[in-house]
CSV table of C-alpha atoms in Angstrom, one decimal:
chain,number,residue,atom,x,y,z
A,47,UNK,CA,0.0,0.0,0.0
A,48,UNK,CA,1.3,3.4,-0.6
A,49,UNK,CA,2.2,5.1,2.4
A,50,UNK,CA,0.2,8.9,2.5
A,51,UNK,CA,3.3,10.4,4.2
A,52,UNK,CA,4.9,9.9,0.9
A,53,UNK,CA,2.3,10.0,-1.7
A,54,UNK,CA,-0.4,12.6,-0.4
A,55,UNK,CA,-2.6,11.8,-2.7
A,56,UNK,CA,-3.2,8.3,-2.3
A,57,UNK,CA,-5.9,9.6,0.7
A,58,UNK,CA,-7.7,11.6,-1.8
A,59,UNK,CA,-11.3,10.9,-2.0
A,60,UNK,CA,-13.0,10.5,-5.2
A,61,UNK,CA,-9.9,10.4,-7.2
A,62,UNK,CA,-9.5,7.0,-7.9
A,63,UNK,CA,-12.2,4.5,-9.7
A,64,UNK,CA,-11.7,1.4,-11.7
A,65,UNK,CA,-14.7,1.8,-13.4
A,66,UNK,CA,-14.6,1.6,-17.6
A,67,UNK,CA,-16.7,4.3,-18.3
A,68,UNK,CA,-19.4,4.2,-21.2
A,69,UNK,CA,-19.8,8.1,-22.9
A,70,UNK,CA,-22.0,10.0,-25.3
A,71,UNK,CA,-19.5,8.9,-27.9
A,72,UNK,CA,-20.6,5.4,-28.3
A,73,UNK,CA,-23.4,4.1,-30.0
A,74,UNK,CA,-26.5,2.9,-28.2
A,75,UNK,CA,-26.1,-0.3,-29.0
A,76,UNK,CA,-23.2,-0.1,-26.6
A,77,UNK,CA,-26.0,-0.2,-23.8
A,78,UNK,CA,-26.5,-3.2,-22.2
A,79,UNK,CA,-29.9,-4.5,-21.0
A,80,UNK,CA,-30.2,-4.1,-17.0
A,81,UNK,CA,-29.8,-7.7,-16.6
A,82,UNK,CA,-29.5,-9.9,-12.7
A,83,UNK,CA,-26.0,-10.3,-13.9
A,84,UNK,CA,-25.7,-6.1,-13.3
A,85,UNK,CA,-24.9,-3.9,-10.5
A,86,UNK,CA,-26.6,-1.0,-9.5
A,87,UNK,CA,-25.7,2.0,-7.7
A,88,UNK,CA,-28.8,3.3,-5.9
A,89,UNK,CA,-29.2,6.7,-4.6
A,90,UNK,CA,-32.6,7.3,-2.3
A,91,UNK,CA,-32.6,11.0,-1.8
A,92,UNK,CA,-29.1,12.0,-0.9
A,93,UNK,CA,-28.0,8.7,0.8
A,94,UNK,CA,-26.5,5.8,-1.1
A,95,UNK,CA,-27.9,2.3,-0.3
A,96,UNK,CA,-24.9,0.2,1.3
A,97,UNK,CA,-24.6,-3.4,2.3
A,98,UNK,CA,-21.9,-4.9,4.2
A,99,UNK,CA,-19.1,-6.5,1.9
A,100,UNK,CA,-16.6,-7.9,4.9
A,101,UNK,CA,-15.6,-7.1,8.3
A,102,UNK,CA,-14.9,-3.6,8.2
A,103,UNK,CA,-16.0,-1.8,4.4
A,104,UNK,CA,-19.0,-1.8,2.7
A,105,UNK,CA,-20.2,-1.3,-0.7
A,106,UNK,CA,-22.7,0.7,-2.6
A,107,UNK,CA,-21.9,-1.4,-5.9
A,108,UNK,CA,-25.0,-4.2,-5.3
A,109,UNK,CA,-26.4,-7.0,-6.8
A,110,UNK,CA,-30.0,-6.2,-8.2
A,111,UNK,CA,-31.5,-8.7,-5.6
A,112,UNK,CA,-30.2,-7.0,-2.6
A,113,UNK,CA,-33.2,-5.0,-3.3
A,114,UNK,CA,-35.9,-7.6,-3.0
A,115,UNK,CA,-37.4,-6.2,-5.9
A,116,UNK,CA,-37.0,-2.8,-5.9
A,117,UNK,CA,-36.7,-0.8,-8.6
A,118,UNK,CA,-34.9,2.2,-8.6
A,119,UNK,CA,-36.2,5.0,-11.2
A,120,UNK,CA,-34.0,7.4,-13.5
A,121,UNK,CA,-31.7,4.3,-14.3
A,122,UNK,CA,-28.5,5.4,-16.4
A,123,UNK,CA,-25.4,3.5,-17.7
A,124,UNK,CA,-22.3,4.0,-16.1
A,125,UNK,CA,-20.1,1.5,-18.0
A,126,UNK,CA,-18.5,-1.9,-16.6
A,127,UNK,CA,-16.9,-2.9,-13.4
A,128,UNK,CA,-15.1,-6.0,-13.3
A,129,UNK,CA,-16.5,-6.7,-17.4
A,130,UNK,CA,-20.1,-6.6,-15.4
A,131,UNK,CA,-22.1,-3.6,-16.7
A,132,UNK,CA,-23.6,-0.8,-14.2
A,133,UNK,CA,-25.7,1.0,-13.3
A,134,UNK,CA,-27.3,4.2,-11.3
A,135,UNK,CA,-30.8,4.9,-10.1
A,136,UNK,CA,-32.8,6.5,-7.5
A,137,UNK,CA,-35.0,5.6,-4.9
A,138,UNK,CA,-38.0,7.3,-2.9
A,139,UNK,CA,-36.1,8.4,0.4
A,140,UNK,CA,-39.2,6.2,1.6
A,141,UNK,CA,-37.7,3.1,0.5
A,142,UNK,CA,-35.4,3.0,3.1
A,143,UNK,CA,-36.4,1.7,6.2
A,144,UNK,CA,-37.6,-1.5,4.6
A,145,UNK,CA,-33.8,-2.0,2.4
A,146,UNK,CA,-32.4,-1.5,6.2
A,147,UNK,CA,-34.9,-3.8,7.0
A,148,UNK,CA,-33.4,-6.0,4.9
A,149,UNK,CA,-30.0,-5.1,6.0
A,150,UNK,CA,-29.2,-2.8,4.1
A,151,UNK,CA,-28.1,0.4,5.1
A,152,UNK,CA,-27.9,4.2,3.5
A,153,UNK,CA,-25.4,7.0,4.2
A,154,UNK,CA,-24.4,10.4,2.3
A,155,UNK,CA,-21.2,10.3,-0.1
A,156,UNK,CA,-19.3,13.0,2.2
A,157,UNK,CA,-20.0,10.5,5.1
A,158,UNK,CA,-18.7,7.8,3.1
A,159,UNK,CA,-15.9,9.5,2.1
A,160,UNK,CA,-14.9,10.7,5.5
A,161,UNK,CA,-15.3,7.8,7.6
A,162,UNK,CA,-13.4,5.1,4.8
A,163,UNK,CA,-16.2,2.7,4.6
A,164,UNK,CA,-16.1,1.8,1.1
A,165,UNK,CA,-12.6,1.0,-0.7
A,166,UNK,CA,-10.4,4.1,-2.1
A,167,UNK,CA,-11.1,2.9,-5.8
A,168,UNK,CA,-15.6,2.6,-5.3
A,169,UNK,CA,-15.1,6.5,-4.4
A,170,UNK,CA,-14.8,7.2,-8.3
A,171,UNK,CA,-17.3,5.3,-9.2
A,172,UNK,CA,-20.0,6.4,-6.8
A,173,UNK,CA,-18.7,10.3,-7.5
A,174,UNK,CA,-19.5,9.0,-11.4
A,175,UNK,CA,-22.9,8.0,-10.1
A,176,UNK,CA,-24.1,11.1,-7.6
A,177,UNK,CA,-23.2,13.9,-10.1
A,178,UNK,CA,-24.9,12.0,-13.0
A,179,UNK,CA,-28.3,11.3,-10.9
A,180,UNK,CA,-27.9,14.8,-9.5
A,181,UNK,CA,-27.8,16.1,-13.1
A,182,UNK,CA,-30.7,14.2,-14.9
A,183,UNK,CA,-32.6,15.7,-12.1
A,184,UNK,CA,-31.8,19.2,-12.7
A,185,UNK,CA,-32.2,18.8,-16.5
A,186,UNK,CA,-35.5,17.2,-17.8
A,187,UNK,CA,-36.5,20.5,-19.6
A,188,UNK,CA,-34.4,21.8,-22.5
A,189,UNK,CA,-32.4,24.9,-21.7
A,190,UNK,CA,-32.8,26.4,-25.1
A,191,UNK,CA,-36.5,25.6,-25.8
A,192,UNK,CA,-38.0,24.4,-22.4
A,193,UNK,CA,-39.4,21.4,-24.1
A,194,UNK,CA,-38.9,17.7,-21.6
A,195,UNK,CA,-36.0,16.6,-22.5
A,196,UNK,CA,-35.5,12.8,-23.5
A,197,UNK,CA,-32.6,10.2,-22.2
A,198,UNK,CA,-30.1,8.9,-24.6
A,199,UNK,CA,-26.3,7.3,-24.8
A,200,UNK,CA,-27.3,5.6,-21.6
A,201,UNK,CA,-27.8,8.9,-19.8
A,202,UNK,CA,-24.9,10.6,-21.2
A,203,UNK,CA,-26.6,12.6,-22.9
A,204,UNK,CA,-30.5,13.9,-22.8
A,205,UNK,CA,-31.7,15.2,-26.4
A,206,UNK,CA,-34.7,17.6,-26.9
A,207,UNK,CA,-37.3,16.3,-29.4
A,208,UNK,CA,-38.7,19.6,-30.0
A,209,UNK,CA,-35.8,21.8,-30.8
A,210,UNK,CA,-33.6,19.0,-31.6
A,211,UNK,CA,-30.8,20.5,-28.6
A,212,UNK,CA,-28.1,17.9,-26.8
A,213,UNK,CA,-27.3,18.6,-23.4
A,214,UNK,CA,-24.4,17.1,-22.1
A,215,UNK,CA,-23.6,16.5,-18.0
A,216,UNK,CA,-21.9,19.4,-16.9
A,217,UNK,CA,-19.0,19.9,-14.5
A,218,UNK,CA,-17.9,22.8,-12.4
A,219,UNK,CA,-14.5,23.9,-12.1
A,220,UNK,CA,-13.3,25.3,-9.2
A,221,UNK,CA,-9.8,26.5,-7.9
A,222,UNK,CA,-8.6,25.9,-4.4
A,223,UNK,CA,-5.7,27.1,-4.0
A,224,UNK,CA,-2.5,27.3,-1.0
A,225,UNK,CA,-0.8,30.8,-0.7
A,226,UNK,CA,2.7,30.9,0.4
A,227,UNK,CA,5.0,33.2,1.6
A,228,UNK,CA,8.4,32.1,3.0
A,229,UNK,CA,7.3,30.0,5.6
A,230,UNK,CA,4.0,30.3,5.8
A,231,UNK,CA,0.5,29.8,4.3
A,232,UNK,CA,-2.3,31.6,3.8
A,233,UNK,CA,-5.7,29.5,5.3
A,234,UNK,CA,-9.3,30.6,5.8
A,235,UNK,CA,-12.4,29.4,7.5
A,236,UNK,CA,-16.1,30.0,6.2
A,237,UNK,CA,-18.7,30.9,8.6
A,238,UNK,CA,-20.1,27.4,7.8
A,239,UNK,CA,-17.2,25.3,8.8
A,240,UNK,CA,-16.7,23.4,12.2
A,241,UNK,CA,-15.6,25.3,15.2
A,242,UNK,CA,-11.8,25.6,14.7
A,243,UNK,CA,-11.3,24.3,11.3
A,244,UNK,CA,-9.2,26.5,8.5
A,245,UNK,CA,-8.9,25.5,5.0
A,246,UNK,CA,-7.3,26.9,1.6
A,247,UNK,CA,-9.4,29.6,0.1
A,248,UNK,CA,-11.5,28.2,-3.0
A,249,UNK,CA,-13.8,29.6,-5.7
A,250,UNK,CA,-15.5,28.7,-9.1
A,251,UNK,CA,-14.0,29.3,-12.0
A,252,UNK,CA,-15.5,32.0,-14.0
A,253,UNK,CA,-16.3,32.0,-17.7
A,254,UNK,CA,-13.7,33.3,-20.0
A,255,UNK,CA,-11.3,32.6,-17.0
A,256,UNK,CA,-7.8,31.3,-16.6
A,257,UNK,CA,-6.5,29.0,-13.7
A,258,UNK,CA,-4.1,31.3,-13.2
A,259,UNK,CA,-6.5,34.5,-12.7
A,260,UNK,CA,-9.1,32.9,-10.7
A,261,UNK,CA,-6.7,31.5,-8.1
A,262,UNK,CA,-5.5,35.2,-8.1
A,263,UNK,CA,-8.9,36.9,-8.3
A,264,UNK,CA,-10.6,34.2,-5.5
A,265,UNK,CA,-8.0,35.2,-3.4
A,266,UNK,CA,-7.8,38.7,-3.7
A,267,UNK,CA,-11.4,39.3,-3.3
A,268,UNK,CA,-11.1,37.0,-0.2
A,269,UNK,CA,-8.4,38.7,1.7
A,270,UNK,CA,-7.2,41.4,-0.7
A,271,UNK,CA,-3.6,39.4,-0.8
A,272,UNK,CA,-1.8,39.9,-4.6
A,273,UNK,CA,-0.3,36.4,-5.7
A,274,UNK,CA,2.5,36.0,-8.3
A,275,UNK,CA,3.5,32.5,-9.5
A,276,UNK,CA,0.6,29.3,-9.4
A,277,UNK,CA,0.9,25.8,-10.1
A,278,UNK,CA,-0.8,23.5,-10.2
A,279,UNK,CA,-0.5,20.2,-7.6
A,280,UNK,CA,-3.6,18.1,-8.2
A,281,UNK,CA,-7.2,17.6,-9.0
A,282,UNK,CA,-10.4,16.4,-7.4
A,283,UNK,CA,-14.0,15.4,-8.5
A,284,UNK,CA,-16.0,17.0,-5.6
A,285,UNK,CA,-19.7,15.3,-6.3
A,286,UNK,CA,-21.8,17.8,-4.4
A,287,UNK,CA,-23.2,18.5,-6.7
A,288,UNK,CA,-21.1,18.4,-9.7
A,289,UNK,CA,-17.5,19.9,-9.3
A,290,UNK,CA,-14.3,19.6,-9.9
A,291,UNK,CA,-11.3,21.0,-7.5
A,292,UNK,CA,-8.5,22.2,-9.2
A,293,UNK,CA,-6.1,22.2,-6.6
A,294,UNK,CA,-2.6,24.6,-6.9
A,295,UNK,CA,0.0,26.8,-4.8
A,296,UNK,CA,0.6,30.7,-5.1
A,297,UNK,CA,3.0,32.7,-4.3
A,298,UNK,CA,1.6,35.4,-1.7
A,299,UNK,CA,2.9,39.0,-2.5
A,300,UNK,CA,0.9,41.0,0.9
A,301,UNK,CA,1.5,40.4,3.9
A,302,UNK,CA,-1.4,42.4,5.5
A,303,UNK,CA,-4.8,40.8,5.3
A,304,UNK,CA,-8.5,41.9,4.9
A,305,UNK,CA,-11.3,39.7,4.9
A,306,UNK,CA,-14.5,40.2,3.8
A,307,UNK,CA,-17.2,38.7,6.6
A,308,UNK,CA,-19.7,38.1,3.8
A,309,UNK,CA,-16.6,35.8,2.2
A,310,UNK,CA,-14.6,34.7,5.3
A,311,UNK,CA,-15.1,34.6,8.7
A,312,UNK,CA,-11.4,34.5,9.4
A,313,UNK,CA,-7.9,34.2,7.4
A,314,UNK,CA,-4.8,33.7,8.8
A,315,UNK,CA,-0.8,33.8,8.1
A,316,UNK,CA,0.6,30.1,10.0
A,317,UNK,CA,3.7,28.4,9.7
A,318,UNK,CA,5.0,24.9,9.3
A,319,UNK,CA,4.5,23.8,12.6
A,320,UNK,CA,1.5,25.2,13.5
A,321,UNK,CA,-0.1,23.1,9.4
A,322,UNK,CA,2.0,20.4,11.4
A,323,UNK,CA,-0.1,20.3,14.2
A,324,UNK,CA,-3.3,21.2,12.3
A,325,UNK,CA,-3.2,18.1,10.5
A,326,UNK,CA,-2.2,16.1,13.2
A,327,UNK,CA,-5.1,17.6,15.4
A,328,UNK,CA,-2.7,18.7,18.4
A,329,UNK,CA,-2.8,22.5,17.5
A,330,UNK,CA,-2.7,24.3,20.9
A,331,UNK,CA,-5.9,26.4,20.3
A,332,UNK,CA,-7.9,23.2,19.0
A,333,UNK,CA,-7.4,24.0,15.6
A,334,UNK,CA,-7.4,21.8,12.8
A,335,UNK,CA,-7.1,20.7,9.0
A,336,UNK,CA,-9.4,19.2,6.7
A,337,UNK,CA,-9.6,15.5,6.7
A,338,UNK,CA,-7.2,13.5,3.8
A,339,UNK,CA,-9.7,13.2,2.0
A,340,UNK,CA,-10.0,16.4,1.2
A,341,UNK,CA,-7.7,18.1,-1.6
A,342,UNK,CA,-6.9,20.9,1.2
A,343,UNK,CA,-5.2,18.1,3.4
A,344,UNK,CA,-3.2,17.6,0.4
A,345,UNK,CA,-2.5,21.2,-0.6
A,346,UNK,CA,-1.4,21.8,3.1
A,347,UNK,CA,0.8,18.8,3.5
A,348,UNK,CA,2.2,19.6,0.2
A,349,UNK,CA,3.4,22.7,1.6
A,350,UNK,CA,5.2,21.2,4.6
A,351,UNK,CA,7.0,18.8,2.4
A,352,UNK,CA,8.4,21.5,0.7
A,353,UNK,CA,10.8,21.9,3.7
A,354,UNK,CA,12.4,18.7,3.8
Protein backbone atom coordinates (compact mmCIF):
# COMPACT_ATOMS: atom_id res chain seq x y z
CA UNK A 1 0.00 0.00 0.00
CA UNK A 2 1.32 3.43 -0.63
CA UNK A 3 2.20 5.10 2.35
CA UNK A 4 0.20 8.86 2.46
CA UNK A 5 3.31 10.40 4.23
CA UNK A 6 4.91 9.95 0.86
CA UNK A 7 2.34 10.03 -1.67
CA UNK A 8 -0.36 12.58 -0.37
CA UNK A 9 -2.56 11.84 -2.66
CA UNK A 10 -3.18 8.30 -2.32
CA UNK A 11 -5.89 9.63 0.70
CA UNK A 12 -7.73 11.64 -1.77
CA UNK A 13 -11.26 10.93 -2.04
CA UNK A 14 -13.00 10.47 -5.16
CA UNK A 15 -9.89 10.39 -7.23
CA UNK A 16 -9.47 7.03 -7.95
CA UNK A 17 -12.24 4.54 -9.74
CA UNK A 18 -11.66 1.39 -11.73
CA UNK A 19 -14.72 1.75 -13.38
CA UNK A 20 -14.60 1.62 -17.57
CA UNK A 21 -16.74 4.26 -18.34
CA UNK A 22 -19.35 4.16 -21.16
CA UNK A 23 -19.84 8.08 -22.93
CA UNK A 24 -22.02 10.01 -25.31
CA UNK A 25 -19.55 8.86 -27.87
CA UNK A 26 -20.61 5.41 -28.34
CA UNK A 27 -23.37 4.07 -30.01
CA UNK A 28 -26.54 2.87 -28.20
CA UNK A 29 -26.13 -0.34 -29.04
CA UNK A 30 -23.20 -0.07 -26.58
CA UNK A 31 -26.03 -0.21 -23.78
CA UNK A 32 -26.51 -3.24 -22.19
CA UNK A 33 -29.89 -4.47 -20.97
CA UNK A 34 -30.23 -4.10 -17.04
CA UNK A 35 -29.80 -7.73 -16.56
CA UNK A 36 -29.47 -9.91 -12.72
CA UNK A 37 -25.99 -10.26 -13.87
CA UNK A 38 -25.67 -6.14 -13.33
CA UNK A 39 -24.85 -3.92 -10.48
CA UNK A 40 -26.56 -0.96 -9.50
CA UNK A 41 -25.68 2.03 -7.69
CA UNK A 42 -28.83 3.28 -5.92
CA UNK A 43 -29.19 6.73 -4.62
CA UNK A 44 -32.56 7.26 -2.33
CA UNK A 45 -32.57 11.03 -1.77
CA UNK A 46 -29.13 12.00 -0.86
CA UNK A 47 -28.04 8.68 0.83
CA UNK A 48 -26.50 5.78 -1.14
CA UNK A 49 -27.86 2.32 -0.27
CA UNK A 50 -24.86 0.23 1.28
CA UNK A 51 -24.58 -3.41 2.25
CA UNK A 52 -21.93 -4.93 4.19
CA UNK A 53 -19.11 -6.46 1.85
CA UNK A 54 -16.64 -7.92 4.92
CA UNK A 55 -15.61 -7.09 8.30
CA UNK A 56 -14.86 -3.65 8.24
CA UNK A 57 -16.00 -1.85 4.42
CA UNK A 58 -19.00 -1.79 2.67
CA UNK A 59 -20.16 -1.35 -0.73
CA UNK A 60 -22.65 0.71 -2.64
CA UNK A 61 -21.88 -1.41 -5.91
CA UNK A 62 -25.04 -4.15 -5.30
CA UNK A 63 -26.37 -7.00 -6.79
CA UNK A 64 -29.96 -6.17 -8.18
CA UNK A 65 -31.47 -8.74 -5.62
CA UNK A 66 -30.20 -7.02 -2.65
CA UNK A 67 -33.19 -5.04 -3.32
CA UNK A 68 -35.86 -7.56 -3.04
CA UNK A 69 -37.45 -6.20 -5.88
CA UNK A 70 -36.96 -2.84 -5.91
CA UNK A 71 -36.71 -0.78 -8.64
CA UNK A 72 -34.85 2.18 -8.63
CA UNK A 73 -36.15 4.99 -11.23
CA UNK A 74 -34.01 7.38 -13.49
CA UNK A 75 -31.75 4.28 -14.34
CA UNK A 76 -28.54 5.38 -16.40
CA UNK A 77 -25.41 3.53 -17.67
CA UNK A 78 -22.26 4.05 -16.05
CA UNK A 79 -20.11 1.53 -17.98
CA UNK A 80 -18.46 -1.90 -16.60
CA UNK A 81 -16.87 -2.93 -13.42
CA UNK A 82 -15.10 -5.98 -13.34
CA UNK A 83 -16.47 -6.72 -17.38
CA UNK A 84 -20.14 -6.62 -15.38
CA UNK A 85 -22.15 -3.56 -16.66
CA UNK A 86 -23.61 -0.82 -14.15
CA UNK A 87 -25.70 0.96 -13.28
CA UNK A 88 -27.34 4.23 -11.26
CA UNK A 89 -30.76 4.93 -10.15
CA UNK A 90 -32.81 6.50 -7.47
CA UNK A 91 -34.98 5.56 -4.85
CA UNK A 92 -37.97 7.35 -2.89
CA UNK A 93 -36.13 8.40 0.36
CA UNK A 94 -39.18 6.21 1.57
CA UNK A 95 -37.71 3.14 0.54
CA UNK A 96 -35.41 2.97 3.06
CA UNK A 97 -36.42 1.74 6.24
CA UNK A 98 -37.59 -1.54 4.58
CA UNK A 99 -33.84 -1.99 2.44
CA UNK A 100 -32.37 -1.50 6.23
CA UNK A 101 -34.89 -3.84 6.97
CA UNK A 102 -33.38 -6.01 4.92
CA UNK A 103 -29.96 -5.12 6.00
CA UNK A 104 -29.24 -2.78 4.12
CA UNK A 105 -28.07 0.40 5.07
CA UNK A 106 -27.87 4.18 3.50
CA UNK A 107 -25.39 7.04 4.23
CA UNK A 108 -24.43 10.42 2.30
CA UNK A 109 -21.16 10.26 -0.12
CA UNK A 110 -19.26 12.96 2.23
CA UNK A 111 -19.99 10.54 5.11
CA UNK A 112 -18.72 7.77 3.09
CA UNK A 113 -15.89 9.49 2.10
CA UNK A 114 -14.91 10.69 5.47
CA UNK A 115 -15.27 7.79 7.58
CA UNK A 116 -13.42 5.11 4.79
CA UNK A 117 -16.25 2.75 4.56
CA UNK A 118 -16.12 1.83 1.08
CA UNK A 119 -12.60 1.05 -0.71
CA UNK A 120 -10.41 4.10 -2.11
CA UNK A 121 -11.12 2.91 -5.78
CA UNK A 122 -15.56 2.64 -5.26
CA UNK A 123 -15.15 6.46 -4.42
CA UNK A 124 -14.77 7.21 -8.27
CA UNK A 125 -17.28 5.27 -9.20
CA UNK A 126 -20.00 6.40 -6.85
CA UNK A 127 -18.71 10.33 -7.54
CA UNK A 128 -19.45 9.04 -11.43
CA UNK A 129 -22.89 8.01 -10.12
CA UNK A 130 -24.11 11.05 -7.60
CA UNK A 131 -23.24 13.87 -10.06
CA UNK A 132 -24.90 12.03 -12.99
CA UNK A 133 -28.32 11.26 -10.89
CA UNK A 134 -27.92 14.81 -9.52
CA UNK A 135 -27.78 16.11 -13.06
CA UNK A 136 -30.68 14.24 -14.88
CA UNK A 137 -32.64 15.74 -12.10
CA UNK A 138 -31.81 19.16 -12.69
CA UNK A 139 -32.18 18.85 -16.54
CA UNK A 140 -35.47 17.20 -17.80
CA UNK A 141 -36.46 20.47 -19.62
CA UNK A 142 -34.43 21.80 -22.54
CA UNK A 143 -32.39 24.86 -21.70
CA UNK A 144 -32.78 26.43 -25.12
CA UNK A 145 -36.46 25.59 -25.80
CA UNK A 146 -37.96 24.40 -22.40
CA UNK A 147 -39.45 21.38 -24.07
CA UNK A 148 -38.93 17.71 -21.63
CA UNK A 149 -35.97 16.57 -22.51
CA UNK A 150 -35.51 12.81 -23.47
CA UNK A 151 -32.56 10.20 -22.17
CA UNK A 152 -30.10 8.93 -24.62
CA UNK A 153 -26.31 7.30 -24.83
CA UNK A 154 -27.29 5.59 -21.64
CA UNK A 155 -27.81 8.88 -19.76
CA UNK A 156 -24.86 10.64 -21.17
CA UNK A 157 -26.64 12.64 -22.91
CA UNK A 158 -30.50 13.85 -22.82
CA UNK A 159 -31.75 15.24 -26.36
CA UNK A 160 -34.71 17.65 -26.88
CA UNK A 161 -37.34 16.28 -29.36
CA UNK A 162 -38.69 19.56 -30.02
CA UNK A 163 -35.81 21.80 -30.84
CA UNK A 164 -33.58 19.05 -31.60
CA UNK A 165 -30.81 20.46 -28.61
CA UNK A 166 -28.09 17.91 -26.79
CA UNK A 167 -27.27 18.59 -23.39
CA UNK A 168 -24.45 17.07 -22.06
CA UNK A 169 -23.61 16.45 -18.01
CA UNK A 170 -21.88 19.43 -16.93
CA UNK A 171 -19.03 19.88 -14.52
CA UNK A 172 -17.89 22.80 -12.37
CA UNK A 173 -14.51 23.86 -12.10
CA UNK A 174 -13.27 25.35 -9.17
CA UNK A 175 -9.75 26.51 -7.94
CA UNK A 176 -8.64 25.92 -4.40
CA UNK A 177 -5.69 27.14 -3.99
CA UNK A 178 -2.48 27.33 -0.96
CA UNK A 179 -0.81 30.82 -0.73
CA UNK A 180 2.70 30.93 0.36
CA UNK A 181 5.01 33.19 1.55
CA UNK A 182 8.37 32.14 3.03
CA UNK A 183 7.34 30.02 5.60
CA UNK A 184 3.99 30.33 5.79
CA UNK A 185 0.47 29.77 4.26
CA UNK A 186 -2.26 31.56 3.85
CA UNK A 187 -5.69 29.49 5.28
CA UNK A 188 -9.32 30.61 5.77
CA UNK A 189 -12.40 29.42 7.45
CA UNK A 190 -16.09 29.98 6.22
CA UNK A 191 -18.70 30.93 8.64
CA UNK A 192 -20.10 27.43 7.83
CA UNK A 193 -17.18 25.30 8.84
CA UNK A 194 -16.71 23.36 12.19
CA UNK A 195 -15.58 25.35 15.22
CA UNK A 196 -11.80 25.58 14.71
CA UNK A 197 -11.30 24.28 11.26
CA UNK A 198 -9.21 26.48 8.52
CA UNK A 199 -8.94 25.50 4.98
CA UNK A 200 -7.26 26.87 1.56
CA UNK A 201 -9.37 29.64 0.14
CA UNK A 202 -11.55 28.19 -2.99
CA UNK A 203 -13.78 29.59 -5.72
CA UNK A 204 -15.53 28.69 -9.10
CA UNK A 205 -13.99 29.34 -11.99
CA UNK A 206 -15.49 31.98 -14.02
CA UNK A 207 -16.28 32.03 -17.68
CA UNK A 208 -13.74 33.26 -20.04
CA UNK A 209 -11.25 32.59 -17.04
CA UNK A 210 -7.80 31.33 -16.61
CA UNK A 211 -6.49 29.01 -13.70
CA UNK A 212 -4.06 31.26 -13.19
CA UNK A 213 -6.50 34.52 -12.70
CA UNK A 214 -9.06 32.91 -10.70
CA UNK A 215 -6.66 31.54 -8.10
CA UNK A 216 -5.47 35.24 -8.14
CA UNK A 217 -8.91 36.93 -8.33
CA UNK A 218 -10.64 34.17 -5.48
CA UNK A 219 -7.95 35.24 -3.37
CA UNK A 220 -7.75 38.68 -3.72
CA UNK A 221 -11.43 39.34 -3.34
CA UNK A 222 -11.06 36.99 -0.23
CA UNK A 223 -8.44 38.65 1.67
CA UNK A 224 -7.20 41.38 -0.73
CA UNK A 225 -3.65 39.42 -0.78
CA UNK A 226 -1.82 39.88 -4.60
CA UNK A 227 -0.30 36.44 -5.71
CA UNK A 228 2.49 36.02 -8.27
CA UNK A 229 3.45 32.52 -9.52
CA UNK A 230 0.59 29.34 -9.39
CA UNK A 231 0.94 25.84 -10.06
CA UNK A 232 -0.82 23.55 -10.18
CA UNK A 233 -0.52 20.15 -7.61
CA UNK A 234 -3.58 18.10 -8.19
CA UNK A 235 -7.24 17.64 -9.01
CA UNK A 236 -10.36 16.37 -7.38
CA UNK A 237 -13.98 15.40 -8.51
CA UNK A 238 -15.95 16.98 -5.58
CA UNK A 239 -19.72 15.30 -6.29
CA UNK A 240 -21.76 17.82 -4.39
CA UNK A 241 -23.15 18.51 -6.71
CA UNK A 242 -21.06 18.35 -9.69
CA UNK A 243 -17.47 19.92 -9.29
CA UNK A 244 -14.29 19.60 -9.90
CA UNK A 245 -11.34 20.99 -7.48
CA UNK A 246 -8.53 22.23 -9.18
CA UNK A 247 -6.05 22.15 -6.61
CA UNK A 248 -2.65 24.63 -6.90
CA UNK A 249 0.00 26.81 -4.82
CA UNK A 250 0.61 30.72 -5.09
CA UNK A 251 2.99 32.75 -4.28
CA UNK A 252 1.60 35.40 -1.71
CA UNK A 253 2.91 39.04 -2.54
CA UNK A 254 0.94 40.97 0.86
CA UNK A 255 1.49 40.41 3.86
CA UNK A 256 -1.38 42.40 5.50
CA UNK A 257 -4.83 40.77 5.34
CA UNK A 258 -8.54 41.87 4.91
CA UNK A 259 -11.34 39.72 4.91
CA UNK A 260 -14.49 40.21 3.84
CA UNK A 261 -17.19 38.69 6.56
CA UNK A 262 -19.73 38.13 3.81
CA UNK A 263 -16.63 35.78 2.20
CA UNK A 264 -14.58 34.71 5.30
CA UNK A 265 -15.08 34.56 8.67
CA UNK A 266 -11.36 34.53 9.42
CA UNK A 267 -7.93 34.18 7.39
CA UNK A 268 -4.82 33.70 8.79
CA UNK A 269 -0.77 33.81 8.09
CA UNK A 270 0.57 30.12 10.05
CA UNK A 271 3.74 28.37 9.75
CA UNK A 272 4.96 24.95 9.26
CA UNK A 273 4.49 23.76 12.62
CA UNK A 274 1.46 25.20 13.45
CA UNK A 275 -0.07 23.11 9.42
CA UNK A 276 2.02 20.37 11.36
CA UNK A 277 -0.06 20.29 14.15
CA UNK A 278 -3.34 21.15 12.31
CA UNK A 279 -3.16 18.07 10.48
CA UNK A 280 -2.24 16.10 13.21
CA UNK A 281 -5.14 17.57 15.39
CA UNK A 282 -2.75 18.72 18.43
CA UNK A 283 -2.75 22.46 17.46
CA UNK A 284 -2.74 24.32 20.89
CA UNK A 285 -5.93 26.42 20.31
CA UNK A 286 -7.91 23.16 18.99
CA UNK A 287 -7.44 23.97 15.58
CA UNK A 288 -7.42 21.75 12.76
CA UNK A 289 -7.12 20.72 8.96
CA UNK A 290 -9.38 19.23 6.67
CA UNK A 291 -9.58 15.50 6.69
CA UNK A 292 -7.19 13.49 3.80
CA UNK A 293 -9.72 13.15 2.03
CA UNK A 294 -10.00 16.36 1.17
CA UNK A 295 -7.75 18.15 -1.58
CA UNK A 296 -6.88 20.91 1.22
CA UNK A 297 -5.17 18.06 3.36
CA UNK A 298 -3.19 17.59 0.37
CA UNK A 299 -2.47 21.21 -0.61
CA UNK A 300 -1.42 21.82 3.15
CA UNK A 301 0.78 18.76 3.49
CA UNK A 302 2.19 19.56 0.17
CA UNK A 303 3.42 22.68 1.63
CA UNK A 304 5.17 21.23 4.60
CA UNK A 305 7.00 18.75 2.40
CA UNK A 306 8.40 21.46 0.72
CA UNK A 307 10.77 21.90 3.71
CA UNK A 308 12.39 18.70 3.78
Amino acid sequence: MTDPLIDPLATLGFARSRLLRHSSEQPESAVPAFSPDARVVVLAGDRLVLRAAGSVLSTAVLDPAALDGTEPTARIFLGTLDGRPVFAGRLDPDAVPALEAQGLAAQDLRSIATEGAVEPEELGLLATAKSMLDWHARHGFCANCGAPTAVEAGGFRRACPACGAHHFPRTDPVVIMLVRRGDTCLLGRGAHFKEGMYSCLAGFLEPGETIEAAVAREVYEETRVRVGDVTYLASQPWPFPSSLMIGCLAEGLDEAIVTDPAELADARWFDRESVRLMLERRHPENLFAPPPMAIAHTLMRAFLDEAR
